[in-house]
PDB file of C-alpha atoms in Angstrom:
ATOM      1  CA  UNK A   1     224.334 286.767  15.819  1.00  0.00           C
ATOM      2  CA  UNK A   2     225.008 290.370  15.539  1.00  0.00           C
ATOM      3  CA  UNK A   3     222.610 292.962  16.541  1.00  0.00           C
ATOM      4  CA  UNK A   4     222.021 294.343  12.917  1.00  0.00           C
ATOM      5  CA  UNK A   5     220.891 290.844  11.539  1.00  0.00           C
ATOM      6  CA  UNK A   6     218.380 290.529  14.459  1.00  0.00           C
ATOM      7  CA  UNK A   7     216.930 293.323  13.309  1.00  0.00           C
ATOM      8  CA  UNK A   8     216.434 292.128   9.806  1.00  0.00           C
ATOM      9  CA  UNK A   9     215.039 288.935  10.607  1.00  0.00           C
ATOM     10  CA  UNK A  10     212.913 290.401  13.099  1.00  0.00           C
ATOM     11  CA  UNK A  11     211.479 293.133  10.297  1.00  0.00           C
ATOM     12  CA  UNK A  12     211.639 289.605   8.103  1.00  0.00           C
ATOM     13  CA  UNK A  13     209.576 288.210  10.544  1.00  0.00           C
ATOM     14  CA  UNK A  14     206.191 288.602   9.196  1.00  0.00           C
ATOM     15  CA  UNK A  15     206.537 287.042   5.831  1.00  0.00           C
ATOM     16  CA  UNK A  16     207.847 284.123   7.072  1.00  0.00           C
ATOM     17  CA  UNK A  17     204.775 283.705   9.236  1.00  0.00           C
ATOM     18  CA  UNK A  18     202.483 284.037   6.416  1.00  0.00           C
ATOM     19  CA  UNK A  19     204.710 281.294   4.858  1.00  0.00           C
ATOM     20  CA  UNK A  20     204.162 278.709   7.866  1.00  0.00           C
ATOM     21  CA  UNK A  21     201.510 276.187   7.119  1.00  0.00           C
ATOM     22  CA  UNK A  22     202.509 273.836  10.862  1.00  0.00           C
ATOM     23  CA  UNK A  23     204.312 274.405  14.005  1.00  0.00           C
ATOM     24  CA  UNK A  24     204.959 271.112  15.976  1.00  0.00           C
ATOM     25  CA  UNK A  25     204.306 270.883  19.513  1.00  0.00           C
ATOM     26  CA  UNK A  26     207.423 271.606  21.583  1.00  0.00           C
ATOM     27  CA  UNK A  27     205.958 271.167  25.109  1.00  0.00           C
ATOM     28  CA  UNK A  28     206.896 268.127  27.326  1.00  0.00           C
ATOM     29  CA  UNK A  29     203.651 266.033  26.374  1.00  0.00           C
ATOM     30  CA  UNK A  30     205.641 263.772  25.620  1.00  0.00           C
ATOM     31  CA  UNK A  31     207.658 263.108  28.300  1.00  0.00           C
ATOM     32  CA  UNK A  32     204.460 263.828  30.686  1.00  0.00           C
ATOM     33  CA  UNK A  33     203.474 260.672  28.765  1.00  0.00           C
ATOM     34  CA  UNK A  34     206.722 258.508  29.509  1.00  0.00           C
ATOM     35  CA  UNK A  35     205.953 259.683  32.939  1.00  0.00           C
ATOM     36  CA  UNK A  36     202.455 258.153  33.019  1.00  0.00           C
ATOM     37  CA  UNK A  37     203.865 254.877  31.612  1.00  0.00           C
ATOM     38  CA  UNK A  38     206.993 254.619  34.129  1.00  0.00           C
ATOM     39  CA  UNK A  39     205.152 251.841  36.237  1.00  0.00           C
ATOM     40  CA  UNK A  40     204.769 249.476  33.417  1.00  0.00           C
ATOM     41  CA  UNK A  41     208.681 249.890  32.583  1.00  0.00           C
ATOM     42  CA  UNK A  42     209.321 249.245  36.634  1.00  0.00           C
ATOM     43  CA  UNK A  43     206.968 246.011  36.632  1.00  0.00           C
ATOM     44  CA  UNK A  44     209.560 244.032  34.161  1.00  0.00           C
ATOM     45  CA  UNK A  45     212.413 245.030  36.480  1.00  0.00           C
ATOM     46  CA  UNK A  46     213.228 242.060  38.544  1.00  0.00           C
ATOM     47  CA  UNK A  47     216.559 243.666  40.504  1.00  0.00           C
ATOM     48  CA  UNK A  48     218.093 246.680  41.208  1.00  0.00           C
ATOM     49  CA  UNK A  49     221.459 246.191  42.356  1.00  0.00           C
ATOM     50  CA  UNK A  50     222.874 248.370  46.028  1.00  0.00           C
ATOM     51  CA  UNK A  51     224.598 251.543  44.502  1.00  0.00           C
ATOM     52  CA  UNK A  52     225.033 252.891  48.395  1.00  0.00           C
ATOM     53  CA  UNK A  53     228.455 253.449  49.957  1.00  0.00           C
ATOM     54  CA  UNK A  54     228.442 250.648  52.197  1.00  0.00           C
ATOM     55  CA  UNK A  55     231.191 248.505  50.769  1.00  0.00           C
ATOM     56  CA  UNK A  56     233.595 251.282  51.053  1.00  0.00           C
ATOM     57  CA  UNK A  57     232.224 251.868  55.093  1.00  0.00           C
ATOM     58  CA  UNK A  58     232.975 248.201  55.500  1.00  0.00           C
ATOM     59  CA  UNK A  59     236.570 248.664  53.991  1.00  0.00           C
ATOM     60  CA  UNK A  60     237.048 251.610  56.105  1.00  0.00           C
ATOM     61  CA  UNK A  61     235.999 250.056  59.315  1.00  0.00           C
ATOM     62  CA  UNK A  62     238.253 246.909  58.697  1.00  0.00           C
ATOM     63  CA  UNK A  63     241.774 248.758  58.270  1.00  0.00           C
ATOM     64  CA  UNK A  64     243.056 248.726  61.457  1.00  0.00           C
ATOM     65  CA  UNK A  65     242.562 244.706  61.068  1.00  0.00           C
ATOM     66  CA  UNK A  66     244.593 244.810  57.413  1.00  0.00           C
ATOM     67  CA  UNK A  67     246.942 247.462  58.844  1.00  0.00           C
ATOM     68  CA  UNK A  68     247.760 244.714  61.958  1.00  0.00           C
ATOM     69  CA  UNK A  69     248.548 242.127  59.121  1.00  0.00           C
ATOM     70  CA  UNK A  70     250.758 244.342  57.191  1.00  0.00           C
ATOM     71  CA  UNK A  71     254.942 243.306  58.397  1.00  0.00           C
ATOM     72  CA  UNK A  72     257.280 244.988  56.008  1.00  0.00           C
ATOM     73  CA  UNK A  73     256.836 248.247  54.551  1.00  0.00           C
ATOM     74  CA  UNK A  74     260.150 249.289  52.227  1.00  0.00           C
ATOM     75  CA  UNK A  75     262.059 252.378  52.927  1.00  0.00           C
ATOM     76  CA  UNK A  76     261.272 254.894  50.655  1.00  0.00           C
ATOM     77  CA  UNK A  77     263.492 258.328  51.561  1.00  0.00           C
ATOM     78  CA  UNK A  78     266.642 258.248  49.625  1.00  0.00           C
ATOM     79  CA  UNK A  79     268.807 257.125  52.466  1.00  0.00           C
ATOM     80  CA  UNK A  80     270.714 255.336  49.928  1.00  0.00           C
ATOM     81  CA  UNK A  81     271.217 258.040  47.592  1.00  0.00           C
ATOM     82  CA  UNK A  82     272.712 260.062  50.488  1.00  0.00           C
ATOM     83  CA  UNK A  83     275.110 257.319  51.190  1.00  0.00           C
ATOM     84  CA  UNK A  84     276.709 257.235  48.119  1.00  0.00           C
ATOM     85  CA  UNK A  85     277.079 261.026  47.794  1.00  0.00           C
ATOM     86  CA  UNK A  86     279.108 260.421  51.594  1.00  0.00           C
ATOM     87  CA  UNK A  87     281.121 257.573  49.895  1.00  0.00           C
ATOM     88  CA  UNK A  88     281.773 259.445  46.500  1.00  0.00           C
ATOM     89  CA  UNK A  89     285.453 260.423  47.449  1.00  0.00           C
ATOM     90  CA  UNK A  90     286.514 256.976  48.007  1.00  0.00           C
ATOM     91  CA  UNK A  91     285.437 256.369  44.074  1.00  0.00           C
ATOM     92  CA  UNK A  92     287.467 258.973  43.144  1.00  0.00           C
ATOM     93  CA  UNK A  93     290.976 258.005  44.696  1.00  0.00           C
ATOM     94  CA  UNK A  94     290.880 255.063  42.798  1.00  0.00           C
ATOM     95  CA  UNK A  95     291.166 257.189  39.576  1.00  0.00           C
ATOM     96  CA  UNK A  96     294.870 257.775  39.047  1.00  0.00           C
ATOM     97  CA  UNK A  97     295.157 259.408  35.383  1.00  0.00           C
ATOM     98  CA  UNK A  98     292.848 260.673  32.440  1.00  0.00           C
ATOM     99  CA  UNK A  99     294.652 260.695  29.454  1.00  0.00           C
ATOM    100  CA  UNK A 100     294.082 264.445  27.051  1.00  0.00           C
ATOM    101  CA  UNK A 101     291.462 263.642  24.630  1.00  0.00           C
ATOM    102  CA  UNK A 102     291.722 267.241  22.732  1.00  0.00           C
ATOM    103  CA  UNK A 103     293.152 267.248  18.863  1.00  0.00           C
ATOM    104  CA  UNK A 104     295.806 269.408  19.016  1.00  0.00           C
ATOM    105  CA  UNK A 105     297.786 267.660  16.607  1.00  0.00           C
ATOM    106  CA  UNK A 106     294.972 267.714  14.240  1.00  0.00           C
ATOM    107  CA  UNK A 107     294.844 271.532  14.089  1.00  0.00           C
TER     108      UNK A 107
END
């Protein structure tokens, strides 16, 4: 909001006070309450499952065991993309004529 309608509803201020019959409470009350109630909501928990990292600790410490297991990996460099560029010139002595494909005649 703009500084100059601040100012009205500030001056305004007072009439709408006069006009207010209830303000609710906007403390935390009621959460103060949930608070006090929080071991009632605990005693109908049966379990709580492990949200800790120690799966992933586990995982970690057994990859040099999954890493001895592992026999192939695939070459993944392009290798074979640079051996066809080296064999290109042997594709193109095998091309002996391209006929003219312009319209000349047309024209």
């Amino acid at each position: 909001t703009s500084h100059m309608l601040m100012s009205w509803l500030n001056a305004s201020a007072p009439w709408n006070i006069l006009l207010m019959d209830v303000t609710w409470e906007t403390s935390h009350a009621l959460m103060s309450w949930l608070n006090a109630d929080v071991y009632m909501n605990m005693a109908v928990m049966f379990v709580t499952l492990e949200t800790s990292h120690m799966l992933m600790s586990w995982l970690n410490a057994s990859a040099p065991w999954n890493i001895l297991l592992m026999d192939v990996t695939w070459e993944t460099s392009h290798a074979l993309m640079s051996w066809l560029n080296a064999d290109v010139y042997m594709n193109m002595a095998v091309m002996f004529v391209t006929l003219e494909t312009s319209h000349m005649l047309m024209s």
